[in-house]
GROMACS .gro file of C-alpha atoms in nm:
model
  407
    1UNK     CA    1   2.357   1.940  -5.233
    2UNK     CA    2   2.708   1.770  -5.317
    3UNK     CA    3   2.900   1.574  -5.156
    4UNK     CA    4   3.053   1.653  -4.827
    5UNK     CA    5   3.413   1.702  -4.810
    6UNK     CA    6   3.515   1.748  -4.498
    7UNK     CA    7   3.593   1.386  -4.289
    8UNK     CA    8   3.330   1.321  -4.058
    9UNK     CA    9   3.202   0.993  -3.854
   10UNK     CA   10   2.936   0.824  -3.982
   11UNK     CA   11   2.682   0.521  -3.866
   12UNK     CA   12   2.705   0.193  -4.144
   13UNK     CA   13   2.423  -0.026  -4.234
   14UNK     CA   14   2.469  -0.346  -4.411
   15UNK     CA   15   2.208  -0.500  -4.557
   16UNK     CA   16   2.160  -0.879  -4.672
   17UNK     CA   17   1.841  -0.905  -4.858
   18UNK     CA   18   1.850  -1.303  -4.814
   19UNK     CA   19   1.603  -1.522  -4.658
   20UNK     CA   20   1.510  -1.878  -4.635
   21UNK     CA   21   1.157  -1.826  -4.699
   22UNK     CA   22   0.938  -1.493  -4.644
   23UNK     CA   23   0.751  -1.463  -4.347
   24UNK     CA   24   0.392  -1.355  -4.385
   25UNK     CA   25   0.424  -1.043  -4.203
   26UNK     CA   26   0.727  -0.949  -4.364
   27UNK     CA   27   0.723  -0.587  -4.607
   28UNK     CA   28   1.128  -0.543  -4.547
   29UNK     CA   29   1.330  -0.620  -4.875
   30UNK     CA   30   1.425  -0.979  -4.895
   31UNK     CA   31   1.411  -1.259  -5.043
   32UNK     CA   32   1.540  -1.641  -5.115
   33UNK     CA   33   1.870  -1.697  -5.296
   34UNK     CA   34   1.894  -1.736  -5.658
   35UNK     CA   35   2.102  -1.809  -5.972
   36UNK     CA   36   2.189  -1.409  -6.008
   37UNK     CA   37   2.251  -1.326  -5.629
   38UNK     CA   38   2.334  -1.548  -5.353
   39UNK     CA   39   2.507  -1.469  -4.990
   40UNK     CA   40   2.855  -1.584  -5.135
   41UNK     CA   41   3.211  -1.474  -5.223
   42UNK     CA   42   3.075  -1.236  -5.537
   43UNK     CA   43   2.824  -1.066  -5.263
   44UNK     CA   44   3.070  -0.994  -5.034
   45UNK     CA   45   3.325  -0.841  -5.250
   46UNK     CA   46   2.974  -0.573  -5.370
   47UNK     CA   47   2.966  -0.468  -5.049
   48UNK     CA   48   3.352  -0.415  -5.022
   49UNK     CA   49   3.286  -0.205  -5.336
   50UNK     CA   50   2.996  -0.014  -5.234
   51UNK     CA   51   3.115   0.040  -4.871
   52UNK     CA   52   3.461   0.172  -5.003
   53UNK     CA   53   3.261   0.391  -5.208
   54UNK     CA   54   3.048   0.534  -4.954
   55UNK     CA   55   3.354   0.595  -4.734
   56UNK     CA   56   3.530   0.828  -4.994
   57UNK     CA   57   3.230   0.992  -5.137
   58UNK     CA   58   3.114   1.154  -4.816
   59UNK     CA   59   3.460   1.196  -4.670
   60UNK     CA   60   3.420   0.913  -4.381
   61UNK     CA   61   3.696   0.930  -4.130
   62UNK     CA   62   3.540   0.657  -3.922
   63UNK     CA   63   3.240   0.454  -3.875
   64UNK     CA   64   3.086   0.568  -3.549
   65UNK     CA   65   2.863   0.200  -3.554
   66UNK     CA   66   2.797  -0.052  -3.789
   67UNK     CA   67   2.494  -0.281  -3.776
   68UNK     CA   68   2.443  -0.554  -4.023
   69UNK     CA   69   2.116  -0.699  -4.062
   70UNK     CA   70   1.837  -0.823  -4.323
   71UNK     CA   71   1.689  -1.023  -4.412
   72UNK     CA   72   1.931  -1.316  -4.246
   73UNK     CA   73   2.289  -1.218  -4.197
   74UNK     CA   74   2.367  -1.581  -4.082
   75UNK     CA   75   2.329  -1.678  -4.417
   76UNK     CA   76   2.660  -1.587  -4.473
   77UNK     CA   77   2.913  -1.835  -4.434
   78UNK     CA   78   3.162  -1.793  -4.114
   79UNK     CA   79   3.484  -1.680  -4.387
   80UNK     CA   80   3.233  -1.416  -4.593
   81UNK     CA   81   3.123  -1.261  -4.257
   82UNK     CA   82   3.487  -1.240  -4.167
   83UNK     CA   83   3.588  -1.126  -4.512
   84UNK     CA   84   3.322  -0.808  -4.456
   85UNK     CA   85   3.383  -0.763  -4.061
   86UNK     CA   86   3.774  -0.708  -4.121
   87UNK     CA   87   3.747  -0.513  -4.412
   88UNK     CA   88   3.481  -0.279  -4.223
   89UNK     CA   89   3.780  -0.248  -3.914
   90UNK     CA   90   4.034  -0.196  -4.230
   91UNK     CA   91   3.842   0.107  -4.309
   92UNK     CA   92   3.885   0.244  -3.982
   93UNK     CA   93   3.669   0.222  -3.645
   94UNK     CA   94   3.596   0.434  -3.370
   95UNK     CA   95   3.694   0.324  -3.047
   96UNK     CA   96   3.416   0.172  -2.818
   97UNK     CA   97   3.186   0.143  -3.180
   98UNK     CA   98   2.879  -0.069  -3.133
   99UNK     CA   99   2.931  -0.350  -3.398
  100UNK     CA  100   2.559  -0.517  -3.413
  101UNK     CA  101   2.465  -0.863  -3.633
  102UNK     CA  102   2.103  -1.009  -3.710
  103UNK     CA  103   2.089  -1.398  -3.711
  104UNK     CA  104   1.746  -1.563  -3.753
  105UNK     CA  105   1.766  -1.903  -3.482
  106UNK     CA  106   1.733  -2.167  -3.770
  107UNK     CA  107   2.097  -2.059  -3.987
  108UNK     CA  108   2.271  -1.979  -3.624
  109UNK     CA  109   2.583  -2.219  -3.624
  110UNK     CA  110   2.850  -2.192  -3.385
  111UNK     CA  111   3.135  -2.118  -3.657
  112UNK     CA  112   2.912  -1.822  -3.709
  113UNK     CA  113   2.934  -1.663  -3.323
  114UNK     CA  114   3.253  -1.767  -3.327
  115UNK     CA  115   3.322  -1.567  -3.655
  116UNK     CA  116   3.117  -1.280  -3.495
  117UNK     CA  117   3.382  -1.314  -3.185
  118UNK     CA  118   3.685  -1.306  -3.352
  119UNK     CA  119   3.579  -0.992  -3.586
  120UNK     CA  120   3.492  -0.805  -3.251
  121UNK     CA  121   3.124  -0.783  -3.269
  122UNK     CA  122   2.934  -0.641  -2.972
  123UNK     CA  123   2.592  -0.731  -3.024
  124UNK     CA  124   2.372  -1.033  -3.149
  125UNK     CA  125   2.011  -0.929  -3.210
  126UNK     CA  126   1.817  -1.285  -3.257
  127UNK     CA  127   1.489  -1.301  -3.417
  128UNK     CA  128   1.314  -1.514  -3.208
  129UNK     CA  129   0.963  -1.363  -3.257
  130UNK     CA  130   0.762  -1.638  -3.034
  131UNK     CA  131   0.832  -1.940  -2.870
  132UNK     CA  132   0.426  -2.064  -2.955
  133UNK     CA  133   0.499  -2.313  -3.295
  134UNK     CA  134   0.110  -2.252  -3.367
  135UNK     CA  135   0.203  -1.841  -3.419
  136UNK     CA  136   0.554  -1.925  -3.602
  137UNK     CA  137   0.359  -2.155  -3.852
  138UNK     CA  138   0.081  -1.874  -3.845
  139UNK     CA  139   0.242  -1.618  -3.999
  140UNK     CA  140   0.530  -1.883  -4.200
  141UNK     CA  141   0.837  -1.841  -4.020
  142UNK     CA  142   1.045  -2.078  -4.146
  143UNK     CA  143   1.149  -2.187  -3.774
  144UNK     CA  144   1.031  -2.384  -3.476
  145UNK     CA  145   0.999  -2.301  -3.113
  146UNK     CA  146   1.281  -2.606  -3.074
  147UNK     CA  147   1.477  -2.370  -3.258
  148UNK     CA  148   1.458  -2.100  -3.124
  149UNK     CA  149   1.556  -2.271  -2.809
  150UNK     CA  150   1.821  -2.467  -2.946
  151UNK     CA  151   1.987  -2.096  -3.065
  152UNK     CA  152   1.927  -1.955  -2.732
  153UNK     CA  153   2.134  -2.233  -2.561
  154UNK     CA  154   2.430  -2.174  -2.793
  155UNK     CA  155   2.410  -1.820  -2.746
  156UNK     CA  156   2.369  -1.889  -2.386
  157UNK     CA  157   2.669  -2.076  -2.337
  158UNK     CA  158   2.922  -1.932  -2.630
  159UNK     CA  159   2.840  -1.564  -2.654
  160UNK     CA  160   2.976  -1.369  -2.396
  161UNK     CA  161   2.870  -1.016  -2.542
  162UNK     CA  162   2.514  -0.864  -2.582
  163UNK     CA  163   2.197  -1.025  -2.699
  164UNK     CA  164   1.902  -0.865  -2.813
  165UNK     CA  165   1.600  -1.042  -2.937
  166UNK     CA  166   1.234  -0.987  -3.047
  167UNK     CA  167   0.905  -1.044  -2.996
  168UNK     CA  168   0.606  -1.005  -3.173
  169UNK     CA  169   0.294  -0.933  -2.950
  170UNK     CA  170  -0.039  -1.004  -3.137
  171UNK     CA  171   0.057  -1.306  -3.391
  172UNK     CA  172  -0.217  -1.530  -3.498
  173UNK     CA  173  -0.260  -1.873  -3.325
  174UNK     CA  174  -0.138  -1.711  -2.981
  175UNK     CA  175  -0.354  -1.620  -2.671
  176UNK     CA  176  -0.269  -1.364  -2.407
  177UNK     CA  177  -0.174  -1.629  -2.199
  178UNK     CA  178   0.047  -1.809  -2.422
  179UNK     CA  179   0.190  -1.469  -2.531
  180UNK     CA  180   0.312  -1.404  -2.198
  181UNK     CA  181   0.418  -1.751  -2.133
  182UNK     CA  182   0.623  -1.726  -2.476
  183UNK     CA  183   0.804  -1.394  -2.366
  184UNK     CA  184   0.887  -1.511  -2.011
  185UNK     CA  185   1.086  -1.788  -2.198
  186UNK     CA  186   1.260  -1.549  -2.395
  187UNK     CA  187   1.338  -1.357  -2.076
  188UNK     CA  188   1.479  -1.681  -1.886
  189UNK     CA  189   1.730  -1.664  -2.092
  190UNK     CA  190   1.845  -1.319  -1.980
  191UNK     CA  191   1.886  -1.129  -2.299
  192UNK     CA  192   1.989  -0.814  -2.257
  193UNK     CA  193   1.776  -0.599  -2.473
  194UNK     CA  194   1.426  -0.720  -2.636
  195UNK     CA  195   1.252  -0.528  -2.897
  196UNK     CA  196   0.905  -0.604  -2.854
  197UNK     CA  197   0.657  -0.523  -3.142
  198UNK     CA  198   0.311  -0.510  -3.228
  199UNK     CA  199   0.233  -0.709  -3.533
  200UNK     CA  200   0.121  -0.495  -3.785
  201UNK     CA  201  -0.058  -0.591  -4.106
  202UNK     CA  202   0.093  -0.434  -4.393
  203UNK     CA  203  -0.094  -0.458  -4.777
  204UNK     CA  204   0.086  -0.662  -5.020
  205UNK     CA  205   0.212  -0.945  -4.794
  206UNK     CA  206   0.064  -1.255  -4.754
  207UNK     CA  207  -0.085  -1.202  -4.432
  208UNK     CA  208  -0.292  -0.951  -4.498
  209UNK     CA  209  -0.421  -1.146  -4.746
  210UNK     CA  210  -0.516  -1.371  -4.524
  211UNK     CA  211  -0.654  -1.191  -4.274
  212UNK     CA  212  -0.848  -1.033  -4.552
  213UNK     CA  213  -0.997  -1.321  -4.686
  214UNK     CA  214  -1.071  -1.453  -4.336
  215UNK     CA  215  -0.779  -1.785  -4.291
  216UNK     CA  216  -0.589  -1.584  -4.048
  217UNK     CA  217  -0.741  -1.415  -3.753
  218UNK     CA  218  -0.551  -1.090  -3.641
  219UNK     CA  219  -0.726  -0.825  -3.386
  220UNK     CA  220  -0.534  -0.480  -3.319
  221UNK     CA  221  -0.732  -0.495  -3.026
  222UNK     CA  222  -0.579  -0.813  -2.914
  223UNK     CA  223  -0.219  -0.728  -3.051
  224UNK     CA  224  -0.211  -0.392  -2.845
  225UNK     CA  225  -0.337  -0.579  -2.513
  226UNK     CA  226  -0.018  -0.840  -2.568
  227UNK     CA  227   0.199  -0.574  -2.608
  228UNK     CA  228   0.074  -0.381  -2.292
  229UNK     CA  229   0.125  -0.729  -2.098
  230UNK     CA  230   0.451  -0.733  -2.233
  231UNK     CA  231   0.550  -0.447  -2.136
  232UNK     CA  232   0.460  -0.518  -1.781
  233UNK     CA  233   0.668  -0.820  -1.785
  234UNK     CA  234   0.977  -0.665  -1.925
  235UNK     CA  235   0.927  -0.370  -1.665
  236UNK     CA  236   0.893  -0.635  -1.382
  237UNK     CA  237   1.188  -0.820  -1.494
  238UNK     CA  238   1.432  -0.479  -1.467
  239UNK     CA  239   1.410  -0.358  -1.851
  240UNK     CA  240   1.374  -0.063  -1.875
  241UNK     CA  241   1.161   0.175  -2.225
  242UNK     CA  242   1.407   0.364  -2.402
  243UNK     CA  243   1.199   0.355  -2.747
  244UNK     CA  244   0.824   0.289  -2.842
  245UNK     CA  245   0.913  -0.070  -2.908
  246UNK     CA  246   1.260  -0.103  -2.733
  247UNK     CA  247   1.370  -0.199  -2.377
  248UNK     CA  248   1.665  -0.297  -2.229
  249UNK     CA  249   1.895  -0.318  -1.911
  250UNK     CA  250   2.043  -0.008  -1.789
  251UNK     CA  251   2.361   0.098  -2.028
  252UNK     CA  252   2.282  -0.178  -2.307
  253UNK     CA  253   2.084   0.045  -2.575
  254UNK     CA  254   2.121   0.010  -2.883
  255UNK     CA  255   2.366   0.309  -3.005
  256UNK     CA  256   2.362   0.243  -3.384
  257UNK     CA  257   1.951   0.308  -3.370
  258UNK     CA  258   1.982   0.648  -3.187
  259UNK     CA  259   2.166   0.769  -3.506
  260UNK     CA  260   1.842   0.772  -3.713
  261UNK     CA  261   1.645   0.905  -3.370
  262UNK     CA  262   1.901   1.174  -3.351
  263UNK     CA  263   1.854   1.253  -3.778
  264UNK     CA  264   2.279   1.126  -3.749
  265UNK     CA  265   2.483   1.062  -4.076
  266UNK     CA  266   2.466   0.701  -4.165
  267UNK     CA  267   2.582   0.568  -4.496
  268UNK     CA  268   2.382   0.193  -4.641
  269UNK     CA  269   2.517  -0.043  -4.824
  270UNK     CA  270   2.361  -0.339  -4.991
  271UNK     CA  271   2.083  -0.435  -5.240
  272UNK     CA  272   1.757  -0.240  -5.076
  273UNK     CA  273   1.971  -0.078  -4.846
  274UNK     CA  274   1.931   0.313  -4.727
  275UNK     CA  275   2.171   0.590  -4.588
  276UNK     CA  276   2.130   0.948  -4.480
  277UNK     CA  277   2.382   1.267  -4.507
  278UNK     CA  278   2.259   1.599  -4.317
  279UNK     CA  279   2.344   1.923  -4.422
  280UNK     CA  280   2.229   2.146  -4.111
  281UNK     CA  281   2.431   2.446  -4.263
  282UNK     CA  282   2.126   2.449  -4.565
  283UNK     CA  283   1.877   2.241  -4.335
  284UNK     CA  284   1.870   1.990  -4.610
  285UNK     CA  285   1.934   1.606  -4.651
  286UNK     CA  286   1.992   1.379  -4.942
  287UNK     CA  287   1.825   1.010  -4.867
  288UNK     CA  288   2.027   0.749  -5.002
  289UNK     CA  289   1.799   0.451  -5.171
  290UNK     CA  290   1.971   0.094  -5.315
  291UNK     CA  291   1.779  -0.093  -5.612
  292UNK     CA  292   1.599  -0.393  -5.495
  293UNK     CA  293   1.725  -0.544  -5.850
  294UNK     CA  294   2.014  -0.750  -5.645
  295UNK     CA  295   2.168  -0.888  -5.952
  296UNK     CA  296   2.196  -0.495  -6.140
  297UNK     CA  297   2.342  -0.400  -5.794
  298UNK     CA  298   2.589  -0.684  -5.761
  299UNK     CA  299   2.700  -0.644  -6.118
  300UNK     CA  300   2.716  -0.253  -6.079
  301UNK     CA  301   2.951  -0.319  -5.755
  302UNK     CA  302   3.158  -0.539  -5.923
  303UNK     CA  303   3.247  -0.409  -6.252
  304UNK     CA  304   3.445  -0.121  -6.104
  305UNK     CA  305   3.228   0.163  -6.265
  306UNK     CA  306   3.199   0.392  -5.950
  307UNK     CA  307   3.513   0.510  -5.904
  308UNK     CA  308   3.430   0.891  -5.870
  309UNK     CA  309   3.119   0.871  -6.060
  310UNK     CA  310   2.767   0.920  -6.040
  311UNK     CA  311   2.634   0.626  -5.932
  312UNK     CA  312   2.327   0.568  -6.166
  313UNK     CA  313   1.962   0.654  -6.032
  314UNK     CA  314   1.893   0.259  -6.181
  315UNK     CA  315   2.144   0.166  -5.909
  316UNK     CA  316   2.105   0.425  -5.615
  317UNK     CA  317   1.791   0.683  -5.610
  318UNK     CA  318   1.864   1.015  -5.430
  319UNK     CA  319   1.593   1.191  -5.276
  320UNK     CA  320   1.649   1.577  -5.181
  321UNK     CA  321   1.478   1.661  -4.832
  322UNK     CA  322   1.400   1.970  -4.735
  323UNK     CA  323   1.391   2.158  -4.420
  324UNK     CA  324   1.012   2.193  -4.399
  325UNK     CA  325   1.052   1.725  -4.420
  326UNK     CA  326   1.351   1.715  -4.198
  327UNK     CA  327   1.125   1.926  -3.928
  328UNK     CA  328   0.885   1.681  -3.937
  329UNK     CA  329   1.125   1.369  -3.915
  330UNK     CA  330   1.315   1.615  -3.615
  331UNK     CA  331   0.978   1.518  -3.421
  332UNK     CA  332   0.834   1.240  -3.576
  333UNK     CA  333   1.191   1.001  -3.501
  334UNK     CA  334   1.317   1.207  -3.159
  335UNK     CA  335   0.994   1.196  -2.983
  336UNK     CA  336   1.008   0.795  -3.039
  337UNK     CA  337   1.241   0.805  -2.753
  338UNK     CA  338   1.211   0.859  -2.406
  339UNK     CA  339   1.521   1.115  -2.422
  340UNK     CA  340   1.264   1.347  -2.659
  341UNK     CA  341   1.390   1.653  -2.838
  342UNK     CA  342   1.614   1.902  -2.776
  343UNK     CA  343   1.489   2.276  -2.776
  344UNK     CA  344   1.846   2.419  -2.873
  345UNK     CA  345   1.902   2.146  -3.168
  346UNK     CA  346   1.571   2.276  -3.325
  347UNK     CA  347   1.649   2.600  -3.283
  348UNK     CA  348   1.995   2.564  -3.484
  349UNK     CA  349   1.834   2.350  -3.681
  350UNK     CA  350   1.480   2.452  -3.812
  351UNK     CA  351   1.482   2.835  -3.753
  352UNK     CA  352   1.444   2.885  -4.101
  353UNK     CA  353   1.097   2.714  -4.111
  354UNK     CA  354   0.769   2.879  -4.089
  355UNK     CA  355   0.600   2.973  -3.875
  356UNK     CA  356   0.778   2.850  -3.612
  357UNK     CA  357   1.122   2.971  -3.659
  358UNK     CA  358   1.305   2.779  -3.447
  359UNK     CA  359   1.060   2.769  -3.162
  360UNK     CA  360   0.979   2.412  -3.017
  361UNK     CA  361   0.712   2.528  -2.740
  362UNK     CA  362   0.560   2.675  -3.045
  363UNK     CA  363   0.541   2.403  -3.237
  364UNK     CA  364   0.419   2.182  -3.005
  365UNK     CA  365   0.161   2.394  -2.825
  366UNK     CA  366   0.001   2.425  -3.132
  367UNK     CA  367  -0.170   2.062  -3.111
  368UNK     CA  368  -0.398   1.949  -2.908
  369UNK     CA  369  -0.244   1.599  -2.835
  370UNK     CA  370   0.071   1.718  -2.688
  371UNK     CA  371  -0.138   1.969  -2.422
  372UNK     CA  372  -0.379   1.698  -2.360
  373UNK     CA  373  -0.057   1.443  -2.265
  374UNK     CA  374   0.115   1.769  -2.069
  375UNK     CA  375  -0.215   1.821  -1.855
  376UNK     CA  376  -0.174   1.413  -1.833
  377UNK     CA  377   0.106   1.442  -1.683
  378UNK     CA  378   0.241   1.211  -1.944
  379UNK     CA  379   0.442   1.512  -2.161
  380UNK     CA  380   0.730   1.710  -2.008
  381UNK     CA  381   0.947   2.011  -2.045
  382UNK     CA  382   1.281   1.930  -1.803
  383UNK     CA  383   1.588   2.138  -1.806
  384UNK     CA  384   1.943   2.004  -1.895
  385UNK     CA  385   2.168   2.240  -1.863
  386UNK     CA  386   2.106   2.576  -2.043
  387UNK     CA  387   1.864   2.327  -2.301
  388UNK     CA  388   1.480   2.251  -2.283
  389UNK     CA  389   1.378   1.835  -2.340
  390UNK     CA  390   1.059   1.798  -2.466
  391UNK     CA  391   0.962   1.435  -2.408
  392UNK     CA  392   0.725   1.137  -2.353
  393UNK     CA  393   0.702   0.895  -2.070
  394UNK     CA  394   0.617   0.542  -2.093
  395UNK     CA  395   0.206   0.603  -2.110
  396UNK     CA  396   0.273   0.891  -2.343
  397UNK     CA  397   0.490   0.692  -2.609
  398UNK     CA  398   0.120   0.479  -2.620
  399UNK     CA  399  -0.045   0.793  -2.806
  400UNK     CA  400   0.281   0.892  -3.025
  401UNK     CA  401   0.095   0.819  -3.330
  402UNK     CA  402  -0.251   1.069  -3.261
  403UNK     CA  403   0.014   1.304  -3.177
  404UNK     CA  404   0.234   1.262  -3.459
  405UNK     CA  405  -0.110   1.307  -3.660
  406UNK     CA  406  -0.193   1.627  -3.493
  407UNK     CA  407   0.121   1.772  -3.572
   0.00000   0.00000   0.00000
């Protein structure tokens, strides 16, 4: 598979691989600054590189949405956020794109929303987490429920675009009540999106070491009860489930995530950072990867090496996917949402696998789960048009994962 030449809109991901301190929860790549790589001018002017690079190698007209997140974006100084922001609109926008920005409360300044303003930025998502200090210190987020407040007022009373923030049902040192009491906070605040997820223990991070040797106490049990209670809070309050862990007010979605629901082009730049290019015309994909070596992939972007050339696998790691693993991720990503799959898109799409050939009812008839949730009442088959949407409701999106496994 080569590179595509014909101009096409793409999605953008920016990633800053920068954090004060690692939360114990935490498997994403980041980490604290250090004498090779730091969020400054030299960082910055990588990403230039490797974002100009990405535009000409796949032949990007446009960038559909761009979301820049971490790690802690607002580690970036106001001017280097500015610096990246206008050279990202230099390179050529499409009109009505969703420009999203992480910030974590503790490095949210008002130069920073300010810079965010003036670059035309569309949406802040805040990681608040909890608004309990006994489950921030818990799990070692380097912030305080003061904090967290203190950036809510400022984004409160000098942001005038959208806010999403999360929560994290099921942290240590939090009961149900507090949980819900914590969340309720967050909503006072009127955010208008909230990603709520259940904490989830991954190996090699410190808080599975913990839990493992017995100084942190963490129940699924527990975590999956919080998030059901959350749920019901968010419903009561007018959010609405668009995504197994997303909800938001009617219209304020997040667009840039519905490009890897959808299996969308989307190009990643950064140290650790990931992009995907479809070719539906051989029903393959090549899966962009960026080393997690941040000083080898600042110097790389800064020596002026790429121009036209293969960027080395030390650098960037291509994977090949084939039809048989875009299939799966066709299901596996689209059935996350509550708009489900599309019977004529996997027809176009997948009629070269066996033994389905293009046939969704097939495929999905053939487990269990998904006639178990359709005599539930909690899988459906609507018509759109002259298409079939094969999708999960709220209570269904609760068993994604046994059907996922049965598939």
């Amino acid at each position: 598979m080569t590179d595509s030449v014909h101009p096409k809109t793409m999605g953008l991901y920016v990633h800053i691989p920068f954090c004060l301190a690692k939360c114990a929860y935490c498997d994403f790549f980041s980490k604290p600054s250090d004498s090779a790589c730091n969020p400054d001018e030299d960082f910055v002017s990588a990403l230039i590189s490797e974002i100009s690079d990405c535009k000409k190698r796949f032949a990007v007209s446009s960038w559909s949405s761009v979301y820049i997140g971490g790690g802690t974006p607002s580690l970036l100084k106001p001017a280097c956020i500015k610096r990246l922001l206008s050279f990202i609109h230099s390179e050529g926008l499409c009109e009505h794109a969703e420009i999203t920005v992480e910030a974590n409360p503790e490095t949210l300044t008002e130069p920073f929303l300010r810079a965010l303003d003036e670059c035309g930025v569309t949406r802040l998502s805040l990681g608040i987490q909890s608004m309990n200090d006994h489950a921030l210190a818990a799990v070692n987020r380097h912030c305080t429920a003061s904090a967290n407040r203190t950036a809510l007022h400022l984004v409160q009373s000098k942001w005038q675009h959208d806010i999403s923030v999360d929560c994290i049902a099921g942290l240590p040192g939090q009961d149900d009540s507090q949980f819900c009491t914590s969340l309720s906070e967050m909503l006072s605040y009127e955010p208008d999106h909230v990603s709520l997820y259940t904490l989830t223990v991954e190996e090699d991070t410190p808080l599975y070491t913990a839990v493992e040797n017995g100084t942190a106490a963490f129940s699924q049990e527990t975590a999956d009860r919080q998030w059901l209670l959350g749920k019901d809070l968010l419903n009561a309050a007018g959010y609405r489930q668009y995504e197994v862990s997303n909800f938001s007010k009617p219209g304020h979605e997040s667009k840039h995530n519905f490009l890897y629901w959808t299996q969308s082009d989307y190009a990643g730049a950064g140290s650790g950072a990931c992009g995907t290019v479809y070719d539906w015309d051989t029903a393959q994909a090549v899966r962009f990867t960026a080393c997690q070596d941040r000083a080898l992939w600042k110097q790389f972007w800064l020596s002026g090496k790429s121009d036209g050339e293969q960027i080395p696998a030390a650098v960037r790691e291509c994977e090949v996917l084939d039809a048989q693993t875009l299939e799966f991720e066709f299901l596996m990503m689209g059935l996350r949402t509550v708009r489900g799959v599309s019977e004529s898109a996997y027809r176009k799409r997948f009629s070269c696998v066996e033994p389905w050939k293009g046939n969704l009812e097939l495929r999905l008839n053939q487990s269990a789960w998904w006639k178990k949730l359709a005599e539930e009442k909690k899988a459906s088959v609507t018509v759109s048009g002259n298409d079939r949407i094969f999708a999960l409701n709220p209570d269904g999106l609760l068993l994604l994962n046994p059907l996922l496994r049965s598939l």
